[in-house]
C-alpha cells in the first residue's frame, strides 16, 4: 500500500512540475467577489495564485488592475497578460486562455 501511494505521489509531482507554462493569477482580498472561476478547468499549466496586497511595490506598478492572469513560458518569459480593467473582473473565456497555453506548450 505504501508503495502504491508513493508511486501515485511521485507521478503527481512529476506531472505538476513538468508543465511548460506557468499561469500567475493575481487578485486582491477586497475583490474576491470577482475571482476568476475557471482556473481549475485549465489543463497543462501550473497555476500560482498571489494576493496583490502582499506584493512588492515594483510588482504592483506592473499590474494595472485586478484580477489579472499572466502567462509565462518554461523560461519564465512573459507571454500574455489579461487584466480586469475598470470592471475589476476578467471577461476572458477559458478557451482563449487554454488556446494560448496550448500554443506556448507546442512552441
CSV table of N, CA and C in Angstrom, one decimal:
chain,number,residue,atom,x,y,z
A,1,UNK,N,0.8,-1.2,0.0
A,1,UNK,CA,0.0,0.0,0.0
A,1,UNK,C,0.9,1.3,0.0
A,2,UNK,N,1.9,1.3,0.8
A,2,UNK,CA,2.8,2.4,0.9
A,2,UNK,C,3.5,2.6,-0.5
A,3,UNK,N,3.8,1.5,-1.2
A,3,UNK,CA,4.5,1.6,-2.5
A,3,UNK,C,3.5,2.3,-3.5
A,4,UNK,N,2.3,1.9,-3.4
A,4,UNK,CA,1.3,2.5,-4.4
A,4,UNK,C,1.1,3.9,-4.1
A,5,UNK,N,1.0,4.3,-2.8
A,5,UNK,CA,0.8,5.7,-2.5
A,5,UNK,C,2.1,6.5,-2.9
A,6,UNK,N,3.2,6.0,-2.7
A,6,UNK,CA,4.5,6.6,-3.1
A,6,UNK,C,4.5,6.8,-4.6
A,7,UNK,N,4.1,5.8,-5.4
A,7,UNK,CA,4.1,5.9,-6.8
A,7,UNK,C,3.1,6.9,-7.3
A,8,UNK,N,2.0,7.0,-6.7
A,8,UNK,CA,1.0,7.9,-7.1
A,8,UNK,C,1.5,9.4,-6.8
A,9,UNK,N,2.0,9.6,-5.7
A,9,UNK,CA,2.5,10.9,-5.3
A,9,UNK,C,3.7,11.3,-6.2
A,10,UNK,N,4.5,10.3,-6.6
A,10,UNK,CA,5.7,10.6,-7.5
A,10,UNK,C,5.1,11.0,-8.9
A,11,UNK,N,4.2,10.3,-9.4
A,11,UNK,CA,3.6,10.6,-10.7
A,11,UNK,C,2.9,12.0,-10.7
A,12,UNK,N,2.2,12.3,-9.6
A,12,UNK,CA,1.5,13.5,-9.4
A,12,UNK,C,2.5,14.7,-9.4
A,13,UNK,N,3.6,14.5,-8.7
A,13,UNK,CA,4.6,15.6,-8.6
A,13,UNK,C,5.4,15.8,-9.9
A,14,UNK,N,5.6,14.7,-10.6
A,14,UNK,CA,6.3,14.8,-11.9
A,14,UNK,C,5.4,15.6,-12.9
A,15,UNK,N,4.2,15.2,-12.9
A,15,UNK,CA,3.3,15.9,-13.9
A,15,UNK,C,3.0,17.3,-13.5
A,16,UNK,N,3.0,17.6,-12.2
A,16,UNK,CA,2.8,19.0,-11.7
A,16,UNK,C,4.0,19.9,-12.1
A,17,UNK,N,5.2,19.4,-11.9
A,17,UNK,CA,6.4,20.2,-12.2
A,17,UNK,C,6.9,20.1,-13.6
A,18,UNK,N,6.3,19.3,-14.4
A,18,UNK,CA,6.8,19.2,-15.8
A,18,UNK,C,6.0,20.1,-16.7
A,19,UNK,N,5.2,21.0,-16.2
A,19,UNK,CA,4.4,21.9,-17.1
A,19,UNK,C,5.4,22.9,-17.7
A,20,UNK,N,5.1,23.2,-19.0
A,20,UNK,CA,5.9,24.2,-19.7
A,20,UNK,C,5.4,25.6,-19.5
A,21,UNK,N,4.2,25.7,-19.1
A,21,UNK,CA,3.5,27.0,-18.9
A,21,UNK,C,3.2,27.3,-17.5
A,22,UNK,N,3.4,28.5,-17.0
A,22,UNK,CA,3.0,28.9,-15.7
A,22,UNK,C,2.0,30.0,-15.8
A,23,UNK,N,0.9,29.9,-15.1
A,23,UNK,CA,-0.1,31.0,-15.0
A,23,UNK,C,0.0,31.6,-13.6
A,24,UNK,N,0.2,32.9,-13.6
A,24,UNK,CA,0.2,33.6,-12.3
A,24,UNK,C,-1.2,34.3,-12.2
A,25,UNK,N,-1.9,34.0,-11.2
A,25,UNK,CA,-3.2,34.6,-11.0
A,25,UNK,C,-3.1,35.6,-9.9
A,26,UNK,N,-3.4,36.9,-10.1
A,26,UNK,CA,-3.3,37.9,-9.1
A,26,UNK,C,-4.7,38.5,-8.8
A,27,UNK,N,-5.0,38.6,-7.6
A,27,UNK,CA,-6.3,39.3,-7.2
A,27,UNK,C,-6.0,39.9,-5.8
A,28,UNK,N,-7.0,40.6,-5.3
A,28,UNK,CA,-6.9,41.3,-4.0
A,28,UNK,C,-8.0,40.8,-3.1
A,29,UNK,N,-7.7,40.9,-1.8
A,29,UNK,CA,-8.8,40.4,-0.9
A,29,UNK,C,-10.1,41.2,-1.0
A,30,UNK,N,-10.0,42.5,-1.3
A,30,UNK,CA,-11.2,43.3,-1.5
A,30,UNK,C,-12.0,43.0,-2.7
A,31,UNK,N,-11.4,42.2,-3.7
A,31,UNK,CA,-12.0,41.9,-4.9
A,31,UNK,C,-12.3,40.5,-5.1
A,32,UNK,N,-12.4,39.7,-4.0
A,32,UNK,CA,-12.7,38.3,-4.1
A,32,UNK,C,-14.0,38.0,-4.7
A,33,UNK,N,-15.0,38.9,-4.7
A,33,UNK,CA,-16.2,38.6,-5.3
A,33,UNK,C,-16.1,38.5,-6.9
A,34,UNK,N,-15.0,39.0,-7.4
A,34,UNK,CA,-14.8,39.0,-8.8
A,34,UNK,C,-13.7,38.0,-9.2
A,35,UNK,N,-13.4,37.0,-8.3
A,35,UNK,CA,-12.4,35.9,-8.7
A,35,UNK,C,-12.8,35.3,-10.0
A,36,UNK,N,-11.8,34.9,-10.7
A,36,UNK,CA,-12.0,34.2,-12.0
A,36,UNK,C,-12.3,32.7,-11.7
A,37,UNK,N,-13.4,32.3,-12.1
A,37,UNK,CA,-14.0,31.0,-11.7
A,37,UNK,C,-13.5,29.8,-12.5
A,38,UNK,N,-12.7,30.0,-13.6
A,38,UNK,CA,-12.4,28.9,-14.5
A,38,UNK,C,-10.9,28.4,-14.4
A,39,UNK,N,-10.2,28.8,-13.4
A,39,UNK,CA,-8.8,28.4,-13.3
A,39,UNK,C,-8.6,26.9,-13.3
A,40,UNK,N,-9.5,26.2,-12.5
A,40,UNK,CA,-9.5,24.8,-12.4
A,40,UNK,C,-9.7,24.0,-13.7
A,41,UNK,N,-10.3,24.7,-14.6
A,41,UNK,CA,-10.6,24.0,-15.9
A,41,UNK,C,-9.5,24.0,-16.9
A,42,UNK,N,-8.5,24.8,-16.6
A,42,UNK,CA,-7.3,24.9,-17.5
A,42,UNK,C,-6.4,23.7,-17.3
A,43,UNK,N,-5.9,23.2,-18.5
A,43,UNK,CA,-5.0,22.0,-18.5
A,43,UNK,C,-3.6,22.3,-18.9
A,44,UNK,N,-2.7,21.5,-18.5
A,44,UNK,CA,-1.3,21.6,-18.9
A,44,UNK,C,-0.6,22.9,-18.5
A,45,UNK,N,-1.0,23.4,-17.4
A,45,UNK,CA,-0.4,24.7,-16.9
A,45,UNK,C,-0.3,24.6,-15.3
A,46,UNK,N,0.8,25.2,-14.9
A,46,UNK,CA,1.0,25.3,-13.4
A,46,UNK,C,0.4,26.6,-13.0
A,47,UNK,N,-0.6,26.6,-12.1
A,47,UNK,CA,-1.3,27.8,-11.6
A,47,UNK,C,-0.7,28.2,-10.3
A,48,UNK,N,-0.3,29.5,-10.2
A,48,UNK,CA,0.2,30.1,-9.0
A,48,UNK,C,-0.8,31.2,-8.7
A,49,UNK,N,-1.3,31.3,-7.4
A,49,UNK,CA,-2.2,32.4,-7.0
A,49,UNK,C,-1.5,33.2,-6.0
A,50,UNK,N,-1.5,34.6,-6.2
A,50,UNK,CA,-0.9,35.5,-5.3
A,50,UNK,C,-1.9,36.6,-5.0
A,51,UNK,N,-1.7,37.1,-3.8
A,51,UNK,CA,-2.5,38.3,-3.3
A,51,UNK,C,-1.8,39.6,-3.7
A,52,UNK,N,-2.5,40.4,-4.5
A,52,UNK,CA,-1.9,41.7,-4.9
A,52,UNK,C,-1.4,42.5,-3.7
A,53,UNK,N,-2.1,42.5,-2.6
A,53,UNK,CA,-1.8,43.4,-1.5
A,53,UNK,C,-0.5,43.0,-0.8
A,54,UNK,N,-0.1,41.7,-1.0
A,54,UNK,CA,1.2,41.2,-0.4
A,54,UNK,C,2.4,41.4,-1.2
A,55,UNK,N,2.2,41.9,-2.4
A,55,UNK,CA,3.4,42.0,-3.4
A,55,UNK,C,4.2,43.3,-3.2
A,56,UNK,N,5.4,43.3,-3.6
A,56,UNK,CA,6.2,44.5,-3.5
A,56,UNK,C,5.8,45.6,-4.4
A,57,UNK,N,6.2,46.8,-4.1
A,57,UNK,CA,5.7,48.0,-4.9
A,57,UNK,C,6.0,47.9,-6.4
A,58,UNK,N,7.2,47.4,-6.7
A,58,UNK,CA,7.6,47.2,-8.1
A,58,UNK,C,6.6,46.3,-8.9
A,59,UNK,N,6.2,45.2,-8.3
A,59,UNK,CA,5.2,44.3,-8.9
A,59,UNK,C,3.9,45.0,-9.0
A,60,UNK,N,3.4,45.7,-8.0
A,60,UNK,CA,2.2,46.4,-8.1
A,60,UNK,C,2.1,47.5,-9.2
A,61,UNK,N,3.2,48.1,-9.5
A,61,UNK,CA,3.3,49.1,-10.5
A,61,UNK,C,3.1,48.4,-11.9
A,62,UNK,N,3.4,47.2,-12.0
A,62,UNK,CA,3.2,46.5,-13.3
A,62,UNK,C,1.8,46.0,-13.5
A,63,UNK,N,1.1,45.7,-12.5
A,63,UNK,CA,-0.2,45.2,-12.6
A,63,UNK,C,-1.2,46.3,-12.4
A,64,UNK,N,-1.8,46.7,-13.5
A,64,UNK,CA,-2.7,47.9,-13.6
A,64,UNK,C,-4.1,47.7,-12.9
A,65,UNK,N,-4.6,46.5,-13.0
A,65,UNK,CA,-5.9,46.2,-12.3
A,65,UNK,C,-6.0,44.7,-12.0
A,66,UNK,N,-6.8,44.4,-11.0
A,66,UNK,CA,-7.0,43.0,-10.6
A,66,UNK,C,-8.5,42.7,-10.9
A,67,UNK,N,-8.8,41.4,-11.1
A,67,UNK,CA,-7.8,40.3,-11.2
A,67,UNK,C,-7.0,40.4,-12.5
A,68,UNK,N,-5.9,39.6,-12.5
A,68,UNK,CA,-5.0,39.6,-13.6
A,68,UNK,C,-4.5,38.1,-13.8
A,69,UNK,N,-4.4,37.7,-15.0
A,69,UNK,CA,-3.8,36.4,-15.4
A,69,UNK,C,-2.6,36.7,-16.2
A,70,UNK,N,-1.5,36.2,-15.8
A,70,UNK,CA,-0.2,36.4,-16.5
A,70,UNK,C,0.4,35.0,-16.9
A,71,UNK,N,0.7,34.8,-18.1
A,71,UNK,CA,1.2,33.6,-18.6
A,71,UNK,C,2.7,33.7,-18.9
A,72,UNK,N,3.5,32.7,-18.4
A,72,UNK,CA,4.9,32.6,-18.7
A,72,UNK,C,5.2,31.3,-19.3
A,73,UNK,N,6.3,31.3,-20.2
A,73,UNK,CA,6.7,30.0,-20.8
A,73,UNK,C,7.7,29.4,-19.8
A,74,UNK,N,8.3,28.2,-20.2
A,74,UNK,CA,9.2,27.5,-19.4
A,74,UNK,C,10.4,28.2,-19.0
A,75,UNK,N,10.8,29.3,-19.7
A,75,UNK,CA,11.9,30.1,-19.3
A,75,UNK,C,11.6,31.4,-18.6
A,76,UNK,N,10.3,31.4,-18.1
A,76,UNK,CA,9.8,32.5,-17.3
A,76,UNK,C,9.7,33.8,-18.1
A,77,UNK,N,9.6,33.6,-19.4
A,77,UNK,CA,9.4,34.7,-20.3
A,77,UNK,C,7.9,35.1,-20.4
A,78,UNK,N,7.6,36.3,-20.2
A,78,UNK,CA,6.2,36.8,-20.3
A,78,UNK,C,5.6,36.5,-21.7
A,79,UNK,N,4.5,35.9,-21.7
A,79,UNK,CA,3.8,35.6,-23.0
A,79,UNK,C,2.5,36.3,-23.2
A,80,UNK,N,1.7,36.5,-22.1
A,80,UNK,CA,0.4,37.1,-22.3
A,80,UNK,C,-0.2,37.5,-21.0
A,81,UNK,N,-0.9,38.7,-21.0
A,81,UNK,CA,-1.5,39.2,-19.8
A,81,UNK,C,-3.0,39.6,-20.1
A,82,UNK,N,-3.8,39.2,-19.2
A,82,UNK,CA,-5.2,39.6,-19.2
A,82,UNK,C,-5.5,40.3,-17.8
A,83,UNK,N,-6.1,41.5,-17.9
A,83,UNK,CA,-6.4,42.2,-16.6
A,83,UNK,C,-7.8,42.7,-16.6
A,84,UNK,N,-8.3,42.9,-15.4
A,84,UNK,CA,-9.7,43.1,-15.2
A,84,UNK,C,-10.2,44.5,-15.7
A,85,UNK,N,-9.4,45.5,-15.7
A,85,UNK,CA,-9.8,46.8,-16.2
A,85,UNK,C,-10.8,47.5,-15.2
A,86,UNK,N,-11.5,48.4,-15.7
A,86,UNK,CA,-12.4,49.2,-14.8
A,86,UNK,C,-13.5,48.4,-14.2
A,87,UNK,N,-13.9,47.3,-14.8
A,87,UNK,CA,-14.9,46.4,-14.2
A,87,UNK,C,-14.4,45.6,-13.1
A,88,UNK,N,-13.1,45.5,-12.9
A,88,UNK,CA,-12.5,44.7,-11.8
A,88,UNK,C,-12.9,43.3,-11.9
A,89,UNK,N,-13.1,42.8,-13.1
A,89,UNK,CA,-13.4,41.3,-13.3
A,89,UNK,C,-12.8,41.0,-14.7
A,90,UNK,N,-12.4,39.7,-14.8
A,90,UNK,CA,-11.9,39.2,-16.1
A,90,UNK,C,-13.0,38.8,-17.0
A,91,UNK,N,-13.1,39.3,-18.2
A,91,UNK,CA,-14.1,38.9,-19.2
A,91,UNK,C,-13.4,38.1,-20.3
A,92,UNK,N,-12.6,37.1,-20.0
A,92,UNK,CA,-11.9,36.3,-21.0
A,92,UNK,C,-12.5,34.9,-20.8
A,93,UNK,N,-12.7,34.3,-22.0
A,93,UNK,CA,-13.2,32.9,-22.0
A,93,UNK,C,-12.1,31.9,-21.7
A,94,UNK,N,-12.4,30.9,-20.9
A,94,UNK,CA,-11.3,29.9,-20.6
A,94,UNK,C,-10.7,29.3,-21.8
A,95,UNK,N,-11.5,29.2,-22.9
A,95,UNK,CA,-11.0,28.5,-24.1
A,95,UNK,C,-9.9,29.4,-24.8
A,96,UNK,N,-10.0,30.8,-24.6
A,96,UNK,CA,-9.0,31.7,-25.1
A,96,UNK,C,-7.7,31.5,-24.4
A,97,UNK,N,-7.8,31.4,-23.0
A,97,UNK,CA,-6.6,31.1,-22.2
A,97,UNK,C,-6.0,29.8,-22.5
A,98,UNK,N,-6.8,28.8,-22.7
A,98,UNK,CA,-6.4,27.4,-23.0
A,98,UNK,C,-5.7,27.4,-24.3
A,99,UNK,N,-6.2,28.1,-25.3
A,99,UNK,CA,-5.6,28.1,-26.6
A,99,UNK,C,-4.2,28.7,-26.5
A,100,UNK,N,-4.0,29.8,-25.7
A,100,UNK,CA,-2.7,30.4,-25.6
A,100,UNK,C,-1.7,29.4,-24.8
A,101,UNK,N,-2.2,28.7,-23.8
A,101,UNK,CA,-1.4,27.7,-23.1
A,101,UNK,C,-1.0,26.6,-24.1
A,102,UNK,N,-1.9,26.1,-24.9
A,102,UNK,CA,-1.5,25.1,-25.9
A,102,UNK,C,-0.5,25.6,-26.9
A,103,UNK,N,-0.6,26.9,-27.3
A,103,UNK,CA,0.3,27.4,-28.3
A,103,UNK,C,1.7,27.5,-27.7
A,104,UNK,N,1.8,28.0,-26.4
A,104,UNK,CA,3.1,28.1,-25.7
A,104,UNK,C,3.7,26.7,-25.5
A,105,UNK,N,2.8,25.8,-25.2
A,105,UNK,CA,3.3,24.4,-24.9
A,105,UNK,C,3.9,23.8,-26.2
A,106,UNK,N,3.3,24.1,-27.3
A,106,UNK,CA,3.8,23.5,-28.6
A,106,UNK,C,4.9,24.2,-29.2
A,107,UNK,N,5.3,25.4,-28.8
A,107,UNK,CA,6.4,26.2,-29.3
A,107,UNK,C,7.7,25.5,-28.9
